[in-house]
Protein backbone atom coordinates (compact mmCIF):
# COMPACT_ATOMS: atom_id res chain seq x y z
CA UNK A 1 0.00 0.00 0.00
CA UNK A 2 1.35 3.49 -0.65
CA UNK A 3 2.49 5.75 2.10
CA UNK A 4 -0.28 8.40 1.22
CA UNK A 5 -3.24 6.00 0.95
CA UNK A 6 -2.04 4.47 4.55
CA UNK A 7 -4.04 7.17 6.58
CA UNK A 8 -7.06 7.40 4.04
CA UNK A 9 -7.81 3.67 4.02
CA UNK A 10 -10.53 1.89 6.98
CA UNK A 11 -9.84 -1.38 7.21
CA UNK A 12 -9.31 -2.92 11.06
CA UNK A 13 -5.69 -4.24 10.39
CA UNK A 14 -4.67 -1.02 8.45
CA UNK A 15 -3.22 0.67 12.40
CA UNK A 16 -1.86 3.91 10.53
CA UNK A 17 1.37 4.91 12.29
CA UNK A 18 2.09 1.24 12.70
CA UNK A 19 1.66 0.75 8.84
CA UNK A 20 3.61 4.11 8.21
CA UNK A 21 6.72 2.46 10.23
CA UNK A 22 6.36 -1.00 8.39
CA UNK A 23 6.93 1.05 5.14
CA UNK A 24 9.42 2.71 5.91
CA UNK A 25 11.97 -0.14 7.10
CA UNK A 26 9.84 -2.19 4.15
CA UNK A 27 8.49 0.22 1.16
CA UNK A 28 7.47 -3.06 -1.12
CA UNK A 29 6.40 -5.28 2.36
CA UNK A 30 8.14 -8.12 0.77
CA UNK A 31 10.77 -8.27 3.98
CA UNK A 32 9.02 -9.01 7.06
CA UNK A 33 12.46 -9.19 8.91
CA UNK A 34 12.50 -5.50 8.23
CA UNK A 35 9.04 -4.70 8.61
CA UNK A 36 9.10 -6.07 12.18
CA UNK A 37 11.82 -3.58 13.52
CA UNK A 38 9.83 -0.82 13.81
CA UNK A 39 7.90 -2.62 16.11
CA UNK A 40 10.96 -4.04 18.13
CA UNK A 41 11.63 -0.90 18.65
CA UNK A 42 9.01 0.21 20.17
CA UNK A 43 8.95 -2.34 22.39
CA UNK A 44 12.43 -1.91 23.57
CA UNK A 45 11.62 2.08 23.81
CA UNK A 46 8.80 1.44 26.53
CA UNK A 47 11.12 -0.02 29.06
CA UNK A 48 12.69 3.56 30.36
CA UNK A 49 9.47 4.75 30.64
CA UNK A 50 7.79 2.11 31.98
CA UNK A 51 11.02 2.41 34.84
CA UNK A 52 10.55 6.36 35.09
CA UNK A 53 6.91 5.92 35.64
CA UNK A 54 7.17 3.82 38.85
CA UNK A 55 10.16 5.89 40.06
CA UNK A 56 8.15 8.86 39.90
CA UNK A 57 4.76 7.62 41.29
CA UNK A 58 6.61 5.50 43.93
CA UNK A 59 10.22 4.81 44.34
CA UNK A 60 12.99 3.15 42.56
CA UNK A 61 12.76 0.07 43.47
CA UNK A 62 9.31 -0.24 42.35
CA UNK A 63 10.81 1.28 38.81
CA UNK A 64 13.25 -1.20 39.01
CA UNK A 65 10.50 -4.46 39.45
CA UNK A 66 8.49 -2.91 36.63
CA UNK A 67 10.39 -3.02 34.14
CA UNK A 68 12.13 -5.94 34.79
CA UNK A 69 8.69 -7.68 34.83
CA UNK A 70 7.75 -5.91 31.61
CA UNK A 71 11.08 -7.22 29.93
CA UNK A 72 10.27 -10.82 30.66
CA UNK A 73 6.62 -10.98 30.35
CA UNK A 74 5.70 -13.87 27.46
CA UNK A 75 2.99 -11.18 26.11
CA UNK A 76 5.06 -8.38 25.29
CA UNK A 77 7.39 -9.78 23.67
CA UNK A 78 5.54 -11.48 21.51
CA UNK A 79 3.39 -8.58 20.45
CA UNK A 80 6.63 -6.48 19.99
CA UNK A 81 7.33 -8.74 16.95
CA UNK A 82 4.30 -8.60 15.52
CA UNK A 83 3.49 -5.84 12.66
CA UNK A 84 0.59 -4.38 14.46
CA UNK A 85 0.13 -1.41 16.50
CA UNK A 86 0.36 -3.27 20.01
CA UNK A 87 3.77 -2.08 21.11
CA UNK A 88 3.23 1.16 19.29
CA UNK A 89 0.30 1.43 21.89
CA UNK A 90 1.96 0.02 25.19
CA UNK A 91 4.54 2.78 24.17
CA UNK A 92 2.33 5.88 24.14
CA UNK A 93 0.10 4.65 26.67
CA UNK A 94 2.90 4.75 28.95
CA UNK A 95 4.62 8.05 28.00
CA UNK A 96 1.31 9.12 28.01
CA UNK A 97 0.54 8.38 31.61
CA UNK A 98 4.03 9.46 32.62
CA UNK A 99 3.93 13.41 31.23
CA UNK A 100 0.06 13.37 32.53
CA UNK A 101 1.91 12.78 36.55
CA UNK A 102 4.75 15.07 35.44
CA UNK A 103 2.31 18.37 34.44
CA UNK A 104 0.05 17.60 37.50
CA UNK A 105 3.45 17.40 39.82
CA UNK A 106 5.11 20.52 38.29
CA UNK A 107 2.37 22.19 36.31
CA UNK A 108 4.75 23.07 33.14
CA UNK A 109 3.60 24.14 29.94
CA UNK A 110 5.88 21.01 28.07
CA UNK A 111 4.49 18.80 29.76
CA UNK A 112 1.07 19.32 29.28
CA UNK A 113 1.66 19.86 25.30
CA UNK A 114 3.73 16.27 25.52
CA UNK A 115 0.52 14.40 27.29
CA UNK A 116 -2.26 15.99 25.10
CA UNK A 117 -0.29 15.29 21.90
CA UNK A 118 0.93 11.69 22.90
CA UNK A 119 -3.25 10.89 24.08
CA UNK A 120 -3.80 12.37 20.38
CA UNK A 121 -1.25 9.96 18.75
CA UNK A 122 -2.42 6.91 20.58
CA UNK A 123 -5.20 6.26 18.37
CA UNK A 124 -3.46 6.49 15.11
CA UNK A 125 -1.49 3.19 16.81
CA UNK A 126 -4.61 1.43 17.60
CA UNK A 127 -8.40 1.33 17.41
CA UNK A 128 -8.18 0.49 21.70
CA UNK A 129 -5.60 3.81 22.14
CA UNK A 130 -8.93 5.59 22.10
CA UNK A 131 -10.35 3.87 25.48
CA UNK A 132 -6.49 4.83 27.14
CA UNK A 133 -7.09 8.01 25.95
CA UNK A 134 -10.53 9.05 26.68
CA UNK A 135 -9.44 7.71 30.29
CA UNK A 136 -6.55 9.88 30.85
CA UNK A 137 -8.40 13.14 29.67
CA UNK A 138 -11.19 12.30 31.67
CA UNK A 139 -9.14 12.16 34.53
CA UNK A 140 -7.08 15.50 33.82
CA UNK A 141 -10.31 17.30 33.37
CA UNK A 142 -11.62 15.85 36.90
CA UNK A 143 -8.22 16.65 38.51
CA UNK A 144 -8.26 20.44 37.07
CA UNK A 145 -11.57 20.62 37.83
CA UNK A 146 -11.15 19.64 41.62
CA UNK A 147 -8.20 21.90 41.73
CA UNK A 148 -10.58 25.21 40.75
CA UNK A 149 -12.48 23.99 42.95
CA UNK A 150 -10.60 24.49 45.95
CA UNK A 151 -9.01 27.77 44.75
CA UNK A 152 -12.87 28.78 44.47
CA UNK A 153 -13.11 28.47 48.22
CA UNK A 154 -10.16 30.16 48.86
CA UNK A 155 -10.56 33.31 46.77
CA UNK A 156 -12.44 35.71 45.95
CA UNK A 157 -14.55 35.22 42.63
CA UNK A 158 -12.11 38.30 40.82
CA UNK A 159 -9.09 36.86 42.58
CA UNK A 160 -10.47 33.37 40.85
CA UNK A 161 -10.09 34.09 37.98
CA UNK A 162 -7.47 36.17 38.26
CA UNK A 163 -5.04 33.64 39.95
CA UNK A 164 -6.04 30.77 37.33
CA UNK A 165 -6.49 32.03 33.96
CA UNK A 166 -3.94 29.45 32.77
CA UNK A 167 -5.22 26.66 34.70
CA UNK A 168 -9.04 27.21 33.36
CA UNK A 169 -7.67 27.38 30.06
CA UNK A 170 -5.86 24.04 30.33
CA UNK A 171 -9.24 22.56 31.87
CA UNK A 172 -10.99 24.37 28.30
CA UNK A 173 -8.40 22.49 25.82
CA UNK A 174 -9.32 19.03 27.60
CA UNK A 175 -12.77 19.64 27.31
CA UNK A 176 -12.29 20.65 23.61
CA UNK A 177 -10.08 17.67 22.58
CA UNK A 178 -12.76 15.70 24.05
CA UNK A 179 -15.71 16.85 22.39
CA UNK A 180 -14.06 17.85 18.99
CA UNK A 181 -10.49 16.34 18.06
CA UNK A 182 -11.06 12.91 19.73
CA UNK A 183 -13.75 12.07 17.73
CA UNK A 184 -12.27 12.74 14.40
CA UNK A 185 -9.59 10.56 15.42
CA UNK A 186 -11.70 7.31 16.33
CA UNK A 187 -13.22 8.13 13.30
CA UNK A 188 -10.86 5.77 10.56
CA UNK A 189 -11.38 2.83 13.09
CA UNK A 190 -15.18 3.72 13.72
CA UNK A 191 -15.03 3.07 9.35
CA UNK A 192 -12.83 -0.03 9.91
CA UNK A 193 -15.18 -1.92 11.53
CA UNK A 194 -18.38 -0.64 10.07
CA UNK A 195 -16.70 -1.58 7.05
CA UNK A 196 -16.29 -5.15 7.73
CA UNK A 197 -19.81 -6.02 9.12
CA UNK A 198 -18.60 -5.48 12.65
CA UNK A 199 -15.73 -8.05 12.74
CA UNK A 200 -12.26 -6.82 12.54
CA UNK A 201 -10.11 -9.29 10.88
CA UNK A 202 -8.15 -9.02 14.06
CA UNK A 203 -10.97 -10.77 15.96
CA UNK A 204 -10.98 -13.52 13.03
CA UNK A 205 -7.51 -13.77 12.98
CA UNK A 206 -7.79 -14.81 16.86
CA UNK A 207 -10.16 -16.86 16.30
CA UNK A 208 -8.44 -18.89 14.03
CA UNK A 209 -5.67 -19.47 16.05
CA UNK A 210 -3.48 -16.88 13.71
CA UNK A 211 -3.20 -14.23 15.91
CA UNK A 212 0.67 -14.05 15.99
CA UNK A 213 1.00 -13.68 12.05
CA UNK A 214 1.53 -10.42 10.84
């Protein structure tokens, strides 16, 4: 398939970004060695942030466990041969979740770009990036909104506003990703499976006991 008809086309086991990186390494797909690198990768990528994640939230040790249990665990590293989105998505699901604890611990403009951009990215890896992401900016929202809150009872209604213009405008670009861009992003895999009769090939794939062939 072309690179330019990759992002245009529904069909359940067309994962765009995942597809992209498969054409790259393979622009005729007639070297699956190749086209699985990509996706190696990926997989390999995931480890220092699956180990900065737990350092942050707990301590290093628990960083430490976590990733070692993530580099021996059967599933992963099977699906981080496979050319599908799956590692693509462990990846940014994870990067995702780590810059959404960094810009609620430090409250930096970078980091909130990185987490809304990675949660918009997610999708393009996989049709179930769009749960992980709907999650996360749920969450945000409820976390920004619980934060006004409390500077509500501490101020003022002037001072309010005042002290968090930046922080309600943050709350308004979650609540607009939500309602606008997310949708149009779930849209190509909404098609994908409407296009199919409501059975990804995935699913029939898995069902046929051919779910490790690419």
């Amino acid at each position: 398939m072309p690179l330019g008809e990759i992002f245009v086309t529904h069909h359940s086991n067309n994962q765009p970004l995942a597809s992209a990186l498969a054409h790259l390494f393979s622009p005729q797909a007639d070297n699956l060695f190749l086209m699985r690198w990509p996706m190696l990768l990926l997989g390999m990528l995931v480890l220092p942030f699956t180990y900065n994640l737990g350092r942050r939230i707990y301590n290093q040790t628990v960083g430490i466990l976590a990733v070692f249990l993530l580099a021996i665990i059967p599933v992963h590293l099977a699906y981080s041969v496979v050319v599908r989105g799956y590692s693509g998505l462990i990846l940014l699901v994870t990067v995702s979740v780590y810059f959404g604890v960094k810009a609620m611990q430090q409250n930096r403009w970078p980091h909130w770009v990185l987490f809304l951009v990675v949660n918009l990215l997610v999708v393009y890896f996989h049709m179930f990036g769009a749960f992980a992401a709907g999650v996360q900016l749920g969450l945000v929202g409820l976390w920004l909104l619980w934060r006004l809150s409390i500077s509500w009872r501490q101020n003022s209604l002037p001072d309010f506003f005042t002290q968090n213009k930046l922080l309600l405008f943050r709350l308004g670009l979650v609540t607009i990703i939500l309602l606008t861009a997310y949708p149009l992003l779930i849209y190509h895999n909404t098609q994908a499976i409407l296009s199919e009769g409501g059975h990804p090939a995935e699913f029939e794939a898995w069902r046929d006991g051919l779910s490790w062939q690419p």
